[in-house]
Coordinates of C-alpha atoms and ligand atoms in Angstrom, one line a residue:
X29 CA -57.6 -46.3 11.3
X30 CA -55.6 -44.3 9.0
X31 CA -53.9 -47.2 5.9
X32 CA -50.5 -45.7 7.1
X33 CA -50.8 -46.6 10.6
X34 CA -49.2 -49.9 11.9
X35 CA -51.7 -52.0 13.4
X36 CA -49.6 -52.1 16.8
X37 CA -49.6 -48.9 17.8
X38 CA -50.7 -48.4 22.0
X39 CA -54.3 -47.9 22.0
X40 CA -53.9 -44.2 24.4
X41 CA -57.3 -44.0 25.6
X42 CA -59.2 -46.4 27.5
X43 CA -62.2 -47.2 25.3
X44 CA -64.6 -48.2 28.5
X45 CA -64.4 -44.0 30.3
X46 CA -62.8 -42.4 27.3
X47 CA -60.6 -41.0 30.2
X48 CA -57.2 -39.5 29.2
X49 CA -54.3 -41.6 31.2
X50 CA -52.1 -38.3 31.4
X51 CA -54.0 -35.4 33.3
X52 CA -51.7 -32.3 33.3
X53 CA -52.4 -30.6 37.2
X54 CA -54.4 -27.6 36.5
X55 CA -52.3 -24.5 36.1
X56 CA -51.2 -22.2 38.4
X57 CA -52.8 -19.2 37.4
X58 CA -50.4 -16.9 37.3
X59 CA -48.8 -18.5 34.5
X60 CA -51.9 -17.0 32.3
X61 CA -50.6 -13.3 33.8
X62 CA -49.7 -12.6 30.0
X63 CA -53.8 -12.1 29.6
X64 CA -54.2 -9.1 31.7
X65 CA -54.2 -6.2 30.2
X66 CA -53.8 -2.6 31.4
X67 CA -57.0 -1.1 30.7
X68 CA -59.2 2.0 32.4
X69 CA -58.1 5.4 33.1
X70 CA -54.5 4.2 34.2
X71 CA -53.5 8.1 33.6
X72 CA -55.6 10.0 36.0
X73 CA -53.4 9.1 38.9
X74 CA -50.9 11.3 37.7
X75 CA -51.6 15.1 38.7
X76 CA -51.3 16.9 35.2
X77 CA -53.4 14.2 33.6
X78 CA -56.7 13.7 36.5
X79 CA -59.2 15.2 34.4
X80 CA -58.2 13.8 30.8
X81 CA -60.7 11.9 29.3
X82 CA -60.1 8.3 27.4
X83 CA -61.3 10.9 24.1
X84 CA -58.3 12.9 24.8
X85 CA -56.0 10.3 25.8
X86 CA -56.2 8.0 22.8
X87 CA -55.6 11.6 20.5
X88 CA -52.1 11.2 19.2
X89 CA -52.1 14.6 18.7
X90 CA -52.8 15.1 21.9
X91 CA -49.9 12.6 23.0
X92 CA -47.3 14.4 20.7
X93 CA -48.5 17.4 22.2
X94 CA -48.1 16.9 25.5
X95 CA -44.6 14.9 25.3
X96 CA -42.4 16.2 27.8
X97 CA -38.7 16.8 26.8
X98 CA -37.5 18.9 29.8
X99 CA -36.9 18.2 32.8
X100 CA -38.9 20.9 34.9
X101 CA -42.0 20.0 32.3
X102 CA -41.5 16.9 34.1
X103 CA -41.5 18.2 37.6
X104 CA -44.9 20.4 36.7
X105 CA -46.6 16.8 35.3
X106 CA -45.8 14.7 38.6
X107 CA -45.7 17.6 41.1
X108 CA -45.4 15.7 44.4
X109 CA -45.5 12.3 43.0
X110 CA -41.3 12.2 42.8
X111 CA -39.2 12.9 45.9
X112 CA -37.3 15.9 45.4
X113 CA -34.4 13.5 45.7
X114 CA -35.5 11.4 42.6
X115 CA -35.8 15.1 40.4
X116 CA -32.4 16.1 41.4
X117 CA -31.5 12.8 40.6
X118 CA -33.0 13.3 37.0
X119 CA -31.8 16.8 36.5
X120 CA -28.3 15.6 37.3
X121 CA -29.1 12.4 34.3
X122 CA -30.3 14.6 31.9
X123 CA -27.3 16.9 31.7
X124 CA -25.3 14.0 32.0
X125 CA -27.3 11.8 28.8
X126 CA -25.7 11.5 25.5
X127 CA -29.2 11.5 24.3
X128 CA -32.4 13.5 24.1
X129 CA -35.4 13.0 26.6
X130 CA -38.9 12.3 24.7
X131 CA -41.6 10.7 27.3
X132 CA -45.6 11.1 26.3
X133 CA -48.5 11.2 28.9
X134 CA -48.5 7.6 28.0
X135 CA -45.3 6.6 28.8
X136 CA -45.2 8.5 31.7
X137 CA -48.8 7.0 33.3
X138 CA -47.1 3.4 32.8
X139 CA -44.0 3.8 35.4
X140 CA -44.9 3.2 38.6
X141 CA -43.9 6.5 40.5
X142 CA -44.0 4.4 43.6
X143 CA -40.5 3.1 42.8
X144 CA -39.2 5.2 40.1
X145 CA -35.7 3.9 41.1
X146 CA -36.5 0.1 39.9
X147 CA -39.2 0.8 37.4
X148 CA -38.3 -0.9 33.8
X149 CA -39.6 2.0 32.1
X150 CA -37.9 4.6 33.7
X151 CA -34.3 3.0 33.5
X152 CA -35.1 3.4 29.7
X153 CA -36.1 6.4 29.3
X154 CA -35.6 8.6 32.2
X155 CA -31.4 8.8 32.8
X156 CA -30.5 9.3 36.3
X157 CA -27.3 11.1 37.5
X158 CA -26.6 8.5 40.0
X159 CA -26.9 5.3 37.9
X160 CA -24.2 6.2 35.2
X161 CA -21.0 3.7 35.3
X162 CA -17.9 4.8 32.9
X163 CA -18.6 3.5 29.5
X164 CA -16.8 0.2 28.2
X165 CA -12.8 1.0 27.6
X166 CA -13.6 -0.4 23.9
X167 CA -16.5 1.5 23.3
X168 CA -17.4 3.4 20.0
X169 CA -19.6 5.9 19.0
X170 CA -21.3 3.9 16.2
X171 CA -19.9 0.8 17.9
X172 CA -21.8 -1.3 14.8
X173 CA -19.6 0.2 12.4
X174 CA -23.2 1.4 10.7
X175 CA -21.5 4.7 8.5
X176 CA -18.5 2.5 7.4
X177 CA -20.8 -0.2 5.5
X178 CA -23.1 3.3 4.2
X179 CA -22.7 3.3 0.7
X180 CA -24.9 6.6 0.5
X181 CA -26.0 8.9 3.9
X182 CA -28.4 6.8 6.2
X183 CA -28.2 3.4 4.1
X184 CA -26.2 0.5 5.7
X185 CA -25.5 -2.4 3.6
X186 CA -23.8 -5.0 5.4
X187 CA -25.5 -8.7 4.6
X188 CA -26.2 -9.5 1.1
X189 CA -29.3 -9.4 0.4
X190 CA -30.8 -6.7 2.7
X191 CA -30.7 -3.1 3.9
X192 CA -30.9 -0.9 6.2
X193 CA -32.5 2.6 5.6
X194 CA -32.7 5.0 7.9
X195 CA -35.4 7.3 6.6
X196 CA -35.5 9.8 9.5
X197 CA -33.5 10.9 12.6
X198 CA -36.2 11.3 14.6
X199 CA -38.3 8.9 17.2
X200 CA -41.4 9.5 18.9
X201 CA -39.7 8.5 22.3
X202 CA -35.4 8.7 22.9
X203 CA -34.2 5.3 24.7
X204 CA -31.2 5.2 27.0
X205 CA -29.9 2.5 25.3
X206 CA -30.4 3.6 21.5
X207 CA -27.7 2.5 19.2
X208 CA -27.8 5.2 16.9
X209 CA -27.2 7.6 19.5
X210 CA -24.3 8.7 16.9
X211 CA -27.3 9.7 14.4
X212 CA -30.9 9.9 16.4
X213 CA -32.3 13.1 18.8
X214 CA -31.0 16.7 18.7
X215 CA -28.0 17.3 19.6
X216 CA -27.2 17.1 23.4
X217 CA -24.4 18.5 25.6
X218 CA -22.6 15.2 25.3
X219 CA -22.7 14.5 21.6
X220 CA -22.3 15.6 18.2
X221 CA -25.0 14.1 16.0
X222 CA -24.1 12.6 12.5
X223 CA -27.0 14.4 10.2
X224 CA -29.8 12.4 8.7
X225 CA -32.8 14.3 8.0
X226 CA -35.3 13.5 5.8
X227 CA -34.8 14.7 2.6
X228 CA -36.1 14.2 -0.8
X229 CA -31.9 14.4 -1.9
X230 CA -30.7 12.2 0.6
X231 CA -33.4 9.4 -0.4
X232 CA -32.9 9.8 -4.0
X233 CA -29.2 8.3 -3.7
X234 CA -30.1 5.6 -1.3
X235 CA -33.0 4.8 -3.7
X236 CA -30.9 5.2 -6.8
X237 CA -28.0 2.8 -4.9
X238 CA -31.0 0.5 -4.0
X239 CA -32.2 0.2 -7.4
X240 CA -28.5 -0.5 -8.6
X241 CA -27.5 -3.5 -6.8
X242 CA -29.9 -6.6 -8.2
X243 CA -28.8 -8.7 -4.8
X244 CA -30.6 -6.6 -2.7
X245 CA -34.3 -7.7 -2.4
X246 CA -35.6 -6.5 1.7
X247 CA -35.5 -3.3 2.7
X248 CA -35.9 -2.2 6.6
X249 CA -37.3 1.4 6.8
X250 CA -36.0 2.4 10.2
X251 CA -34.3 6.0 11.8
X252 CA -35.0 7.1 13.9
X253 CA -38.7 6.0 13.6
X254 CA -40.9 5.1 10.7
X255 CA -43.5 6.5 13.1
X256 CA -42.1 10.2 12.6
X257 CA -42.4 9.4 8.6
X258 CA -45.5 11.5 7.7
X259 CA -48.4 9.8 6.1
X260 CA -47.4 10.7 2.5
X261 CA -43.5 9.9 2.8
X262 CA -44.7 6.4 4.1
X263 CA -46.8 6.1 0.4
X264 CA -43.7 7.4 -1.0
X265 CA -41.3 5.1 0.5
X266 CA -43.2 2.1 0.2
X267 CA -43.9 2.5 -3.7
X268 CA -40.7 3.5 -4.7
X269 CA -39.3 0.7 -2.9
X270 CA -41.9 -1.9 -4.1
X271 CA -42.0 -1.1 -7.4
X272 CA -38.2 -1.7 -8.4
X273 CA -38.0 -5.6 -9.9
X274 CA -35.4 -6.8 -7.6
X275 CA -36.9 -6.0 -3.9
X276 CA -39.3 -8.7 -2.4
X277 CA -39.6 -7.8 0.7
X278 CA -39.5 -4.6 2.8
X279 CA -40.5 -3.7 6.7
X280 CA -41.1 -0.6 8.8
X281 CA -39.7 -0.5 12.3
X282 CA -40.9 1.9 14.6
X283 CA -40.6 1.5 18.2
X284 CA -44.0 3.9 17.9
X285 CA -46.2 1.3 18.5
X286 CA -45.2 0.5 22.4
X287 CA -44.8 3.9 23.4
X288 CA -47.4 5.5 21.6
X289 CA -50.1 3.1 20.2
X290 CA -52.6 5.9 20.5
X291 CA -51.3 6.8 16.8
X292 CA -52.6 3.5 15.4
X293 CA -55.9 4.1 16.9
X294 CA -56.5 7.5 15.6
X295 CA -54.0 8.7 13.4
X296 CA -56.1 7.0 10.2
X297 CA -54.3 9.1 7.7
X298 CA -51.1 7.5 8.5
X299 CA -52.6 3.4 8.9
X300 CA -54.2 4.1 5.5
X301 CA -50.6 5.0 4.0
X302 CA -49.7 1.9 5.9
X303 CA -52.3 0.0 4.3
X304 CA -52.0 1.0 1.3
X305 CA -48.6 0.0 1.0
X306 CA -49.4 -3.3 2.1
X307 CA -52.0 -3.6 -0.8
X308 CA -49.6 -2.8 -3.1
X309 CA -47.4 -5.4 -2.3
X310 CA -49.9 -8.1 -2.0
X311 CA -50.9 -7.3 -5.7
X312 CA -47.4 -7.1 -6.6
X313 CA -46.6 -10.4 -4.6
X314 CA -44.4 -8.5 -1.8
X315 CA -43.9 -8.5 1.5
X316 CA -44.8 -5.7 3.7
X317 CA -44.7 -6.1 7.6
X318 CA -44.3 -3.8 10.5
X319 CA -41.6 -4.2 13.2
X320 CA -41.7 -3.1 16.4
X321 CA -39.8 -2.7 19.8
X322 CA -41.4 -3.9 22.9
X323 CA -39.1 -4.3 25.9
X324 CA -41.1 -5.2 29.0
X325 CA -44.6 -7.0 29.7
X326 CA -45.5 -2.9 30.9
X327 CA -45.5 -1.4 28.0
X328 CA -48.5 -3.6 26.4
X329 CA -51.5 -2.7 27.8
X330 CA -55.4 -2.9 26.3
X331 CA -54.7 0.3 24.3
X332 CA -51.6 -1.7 22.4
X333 CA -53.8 -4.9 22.1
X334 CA -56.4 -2.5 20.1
X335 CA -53.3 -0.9 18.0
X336 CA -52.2 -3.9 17.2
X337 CA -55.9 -5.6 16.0
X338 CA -56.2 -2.7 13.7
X339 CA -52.6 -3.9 12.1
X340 CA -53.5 -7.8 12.7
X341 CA -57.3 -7.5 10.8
X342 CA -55.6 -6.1 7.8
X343 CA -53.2 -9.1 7.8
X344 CA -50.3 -7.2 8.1
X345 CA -47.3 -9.1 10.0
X346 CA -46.1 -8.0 12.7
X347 CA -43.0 -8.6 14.3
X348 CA -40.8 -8.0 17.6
X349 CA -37.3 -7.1 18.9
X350 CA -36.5 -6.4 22.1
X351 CA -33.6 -5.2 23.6
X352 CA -32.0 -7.2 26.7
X353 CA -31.7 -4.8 29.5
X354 CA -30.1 -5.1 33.0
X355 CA -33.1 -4.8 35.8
X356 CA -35.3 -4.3 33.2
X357 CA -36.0 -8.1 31.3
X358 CA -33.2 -10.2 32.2
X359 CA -35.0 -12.7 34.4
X360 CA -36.6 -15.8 33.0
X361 CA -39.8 -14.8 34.8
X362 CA -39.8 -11.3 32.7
X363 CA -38.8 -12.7 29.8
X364 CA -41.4 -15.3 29.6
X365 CA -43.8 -13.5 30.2
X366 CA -43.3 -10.4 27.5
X367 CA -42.7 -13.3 25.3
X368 CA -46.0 -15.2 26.3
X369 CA -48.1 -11.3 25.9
X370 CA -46.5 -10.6 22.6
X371 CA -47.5 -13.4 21.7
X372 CA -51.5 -13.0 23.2
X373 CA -51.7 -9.7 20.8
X374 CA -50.1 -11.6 17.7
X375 CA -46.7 -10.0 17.7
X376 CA -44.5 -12.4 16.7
X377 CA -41.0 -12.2 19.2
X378 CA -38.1 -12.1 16.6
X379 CA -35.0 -11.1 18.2
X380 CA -33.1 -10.4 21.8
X381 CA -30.7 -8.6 20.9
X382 CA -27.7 -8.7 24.0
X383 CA -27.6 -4.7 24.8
X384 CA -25.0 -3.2 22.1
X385 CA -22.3 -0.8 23.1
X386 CA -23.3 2.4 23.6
X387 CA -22.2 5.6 25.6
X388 CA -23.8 6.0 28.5
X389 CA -25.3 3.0 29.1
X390 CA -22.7 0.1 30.5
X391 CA -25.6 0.5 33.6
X392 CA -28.2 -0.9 31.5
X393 CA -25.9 -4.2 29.7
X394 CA -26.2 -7.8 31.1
X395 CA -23.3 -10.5 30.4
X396 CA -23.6 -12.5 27.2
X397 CA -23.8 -15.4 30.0
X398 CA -27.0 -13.7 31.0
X399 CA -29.0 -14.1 27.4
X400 CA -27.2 -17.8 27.1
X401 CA -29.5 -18.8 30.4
X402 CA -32.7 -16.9 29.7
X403 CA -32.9 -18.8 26.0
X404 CA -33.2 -21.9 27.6
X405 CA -35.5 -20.6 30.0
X406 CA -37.8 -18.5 27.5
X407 CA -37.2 -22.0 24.7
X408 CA -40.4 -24.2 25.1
X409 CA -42.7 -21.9 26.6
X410 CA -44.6 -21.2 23.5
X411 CA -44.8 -22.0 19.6
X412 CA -41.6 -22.1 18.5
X413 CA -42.3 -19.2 15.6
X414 CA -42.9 -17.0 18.4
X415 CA -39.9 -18.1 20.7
X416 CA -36.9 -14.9 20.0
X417 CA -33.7 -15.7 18.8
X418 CA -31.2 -14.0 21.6
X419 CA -28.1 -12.3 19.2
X420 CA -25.6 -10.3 19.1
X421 CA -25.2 -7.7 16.6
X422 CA -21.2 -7.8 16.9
X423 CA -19.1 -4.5 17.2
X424 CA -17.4 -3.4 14.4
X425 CA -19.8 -4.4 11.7
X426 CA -20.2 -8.7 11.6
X427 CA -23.7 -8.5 11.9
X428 CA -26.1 -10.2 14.0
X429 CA -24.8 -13.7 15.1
X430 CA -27.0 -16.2 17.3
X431 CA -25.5 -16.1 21.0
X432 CA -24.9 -19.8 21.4
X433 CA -22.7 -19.0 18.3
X434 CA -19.7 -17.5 19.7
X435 CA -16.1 -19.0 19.2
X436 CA -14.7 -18.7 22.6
X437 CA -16.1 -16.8 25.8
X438 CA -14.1 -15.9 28.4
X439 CA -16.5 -15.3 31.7
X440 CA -13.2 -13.4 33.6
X441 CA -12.7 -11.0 31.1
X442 CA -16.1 -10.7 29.4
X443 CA -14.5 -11.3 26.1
X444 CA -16.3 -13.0 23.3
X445 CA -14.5 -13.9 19.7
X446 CA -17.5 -14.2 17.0
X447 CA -16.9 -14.9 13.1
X448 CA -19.7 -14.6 10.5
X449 CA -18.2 -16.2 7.3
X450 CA -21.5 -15.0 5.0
X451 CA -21.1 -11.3 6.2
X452 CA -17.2 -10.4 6.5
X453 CA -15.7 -14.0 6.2
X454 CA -11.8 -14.1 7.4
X455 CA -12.4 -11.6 9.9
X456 CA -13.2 -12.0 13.9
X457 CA -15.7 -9.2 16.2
X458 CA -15.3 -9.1 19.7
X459 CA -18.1 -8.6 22.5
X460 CA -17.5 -7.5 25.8
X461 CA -19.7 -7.7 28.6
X462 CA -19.7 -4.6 31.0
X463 CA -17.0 -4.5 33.3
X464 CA -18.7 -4.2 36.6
X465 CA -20.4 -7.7 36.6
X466 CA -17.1 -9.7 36.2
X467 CA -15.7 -11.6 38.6
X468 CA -12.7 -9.3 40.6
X469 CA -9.8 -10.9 38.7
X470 CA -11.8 -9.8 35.4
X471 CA -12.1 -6.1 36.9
X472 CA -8.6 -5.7 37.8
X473 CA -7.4 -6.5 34.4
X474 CA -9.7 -3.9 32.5
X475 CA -8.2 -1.6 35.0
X476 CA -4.8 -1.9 33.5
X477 CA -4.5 -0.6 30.6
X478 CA -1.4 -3.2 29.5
X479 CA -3.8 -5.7 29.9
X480 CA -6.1 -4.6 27.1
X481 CA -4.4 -6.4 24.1
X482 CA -3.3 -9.7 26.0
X483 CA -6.9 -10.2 26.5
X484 CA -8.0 -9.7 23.0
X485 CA -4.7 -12.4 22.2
X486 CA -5.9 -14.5 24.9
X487 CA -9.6 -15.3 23.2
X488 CA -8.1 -15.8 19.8
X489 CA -6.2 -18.8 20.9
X490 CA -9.4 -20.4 22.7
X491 CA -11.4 -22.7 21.4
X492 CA -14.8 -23.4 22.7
X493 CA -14.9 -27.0 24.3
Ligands
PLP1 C1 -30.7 -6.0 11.4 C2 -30.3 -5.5 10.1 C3 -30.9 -5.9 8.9 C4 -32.0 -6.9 9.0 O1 -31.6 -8.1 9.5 P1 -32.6 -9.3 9.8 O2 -31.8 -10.3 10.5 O3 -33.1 -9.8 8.5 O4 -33.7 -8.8 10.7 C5 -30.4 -5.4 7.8 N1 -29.3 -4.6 7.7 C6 -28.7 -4.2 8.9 C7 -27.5 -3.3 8.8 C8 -29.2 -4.6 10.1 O5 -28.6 -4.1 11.2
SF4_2 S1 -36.8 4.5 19.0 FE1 -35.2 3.2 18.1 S2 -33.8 4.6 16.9 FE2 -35.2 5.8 18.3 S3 -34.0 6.1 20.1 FE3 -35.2 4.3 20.5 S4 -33.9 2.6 19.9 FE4 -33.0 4.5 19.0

């Protein structure tokens, strides 16, 4: 017995069987679903991809190469595996998107063409004429207010102590819900693009600002995608960045890793740049980790476990933030579970973040009710390090706020008041959640547009109870 241990503590087993008093039932085993991974030649069942070899398919080159940005390129891949209802459908959602359309063979083998309509992937990357609802009457373009806290092209600094670089406007896949639709892609019919390209000029003046301001200390390399960063701009970043005194920490994002892990497998020039980085801090005592964006159990298959090892045995960290999306993870069961697989491949889930305002994609937002009930759902399933916080990055530039955080909530009008006293103290953000899943009396007021204002005056004189 331990000296610290009072003598009266219960004795828990019985000392005669050594038998354990509190036998758990044995697991259903469905609740271990988070183990299987997609493995085999998933591809060959789609027509344009039945002779490719697993040699071929894990080339990233090959992947870039055969990414399909057009609709008829599409077409030609499935040939009859879409109705000719569902290609309509997507010719009409293509015109119709405010961003670009970048799917690889990998992508593409993952949605089950059975059910197009339903499938998670494809509501996040394949826009369909049919599912578009009007956009939220308080809607922005840059609905975080990201260019008004830029200091210099491309780098946001809101919170203290960290920024946000966006290296690059280009990503290896476009999602529906992107919040940098203002920035990210080539320009569509339906928007303008802000320009961000990379460019030694551009990063010289973030750099120069970066190296100016001794509060700042973590650095997210984002875009676009860190993935698109070539293998010597990912050196460059990374060493500039790490070797001025204030910056401890710094991460790449790149949402590369679920829709293209074949790059980490086989594009050794760029995990060596990686690496390398990550050497360099270690000796210099710095931080270096990888984020990434994985959205539904789907996307992480055998291929993304492998990525991910590579990443894992060289001890870099990795982390996860999802976006919540409407029928694609907003039920406890889908939650759980991406959080449970993430966590089975040693991602670590990091954020929810409640789908931001964007154009074009009011189809794709859940209430801020809906993240409030999957927390308590998804909290207790697993370690607590690997349980996501659920926020909300608030409109108009407050930052990311824990959802159970808000002021007052109004579930008739959708309308949340949020403060965040350490980011833009004095001031309130407002949330809105998309019009269509209010109760009637809540629809009928965003209908009229007198109503508008009384709403907003409305929340500021709640209090939550
Ligand atoms: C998300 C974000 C960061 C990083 O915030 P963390 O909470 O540390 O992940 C930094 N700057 C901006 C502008 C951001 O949006
Ligand atoms: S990868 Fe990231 S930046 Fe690029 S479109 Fe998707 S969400 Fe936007």
């Amino acid at each position: 017995m331990s000296p610290n241990a009072p003598n009266s503590l219960p004795v828990i087993s019985d000392s005669a069987s050594c038998a354990p008093r509190a036998l758990k039932p044995a697991v259903d085993p469905a609740t271990l679903k988070h183990r299987d991974l997609l493995d085999g030649d998933f591809w060959r069942k789609i027509p344009a991809y039945k002779d490719v070899s697993e040699e071929t398919f894990v080339d990233h080159k090959w992947q870039s190469k055969h990414t399909i940005t057009r609709a008829d390129k599409l077409l030609d891949a499935l040939q009859n595996l879409a109705s000719e209802g569902f290609i309509k459908d997507l010719e009409a959602g293509f015109k119709r998107a405010p961003m670009a359309v970048r799917v690889s063979p990998y992508l593409l083998s993952l949605i089950n063409w059975d059910d197009p309509y339903s499938d998670p992937l494809r509501i996040q990357f394949l826009p369909l004429g049919s599912r578009f609802l009007p956009d939220h009457p308080k809607l922005g373009l840059d609905s975080l207010g990201e260019q008004a806290d830029a200091p210099t092209p491309g780098l946001t600094h809101r919170y203290s102590d960290k920024a946000l670089f966006l290296a690059i406007d280009t990503c290896p896949v476009y999602c529906r819900f992107c919040t940098r639709s203002y920035a990210v892609g080539l320009d569509t019919e339906e928007v303008e693009k802000v320009s961000l390209k990379a460019s030694g000029d551009r990063w010289d003046k973030a750099f120069e600002y970066v190296a100016s301001r001794p509060e700042l200390e973590d650095i997210v390399i984002s875009g676009g995608d860190s993935y698109n960063l070539r293998a010597a701009w990912v050196r460059e970043i990374g060493t500039r960045l790490l070797e001025m005194p204030n910056i401890r920490r710094i991460r790449f994002a790149s949402k590369g890793l679920a829709v293209m892990p074949q790059k980490l497998l086989t594009d050794d020039e760029w995990v060596e740049a990686l690496v390398e980085v990550h050497t360099l801090g270690r000796a210099l005592g710095k931080e270096v980790c990888f984020h990434t964006h994985f959205n539904h159990p789907n996307e992480i298959t055998a291929h993304s476990q492998r990525a991910l090892s590579r990443l894992f045995m060289e001890g870099i960290t990795v982390r996860n933030q999802s976006v919540l999306i409407r029928g694609v993870n907003d039920t406890p069961e889908v939650m759980g579970l991406l959080v449970k697989r993430l966590s089975y491949i040693n991602v670590h889930p990091y954020y929810v973040y409640i789908h931001d305002l964007v154009k074009g994609g009011e189809d794709m937002r859940t209430s801020l009710q809906t993240a409030l009930d999957l927390e308590k759902h998804v909290r207790g399933l697993t370690a607590g390090f690997n349980t996501p916080t659920f926020v909300v990055d608030a409109p108009g530039g407050g930052g990311k706020r824990n959802a159970h955080s808000y002021e007052a909530y109004d579930r008739v009008t959708g309308v949340s008041r949020w403060e965040a006293p350490s980011v833009k103290a004095g001031q309130s953000f407002y949330y809105f959640d998309p019009v269509d899943q209010l109760p009637e009396e809540g629809r009928a007021r965003w209908a009229d547009p007198g109503e508008r204002e009384k709403m907003i005056r409305e929340i500021n004189e709640q209090r939550r109870g």
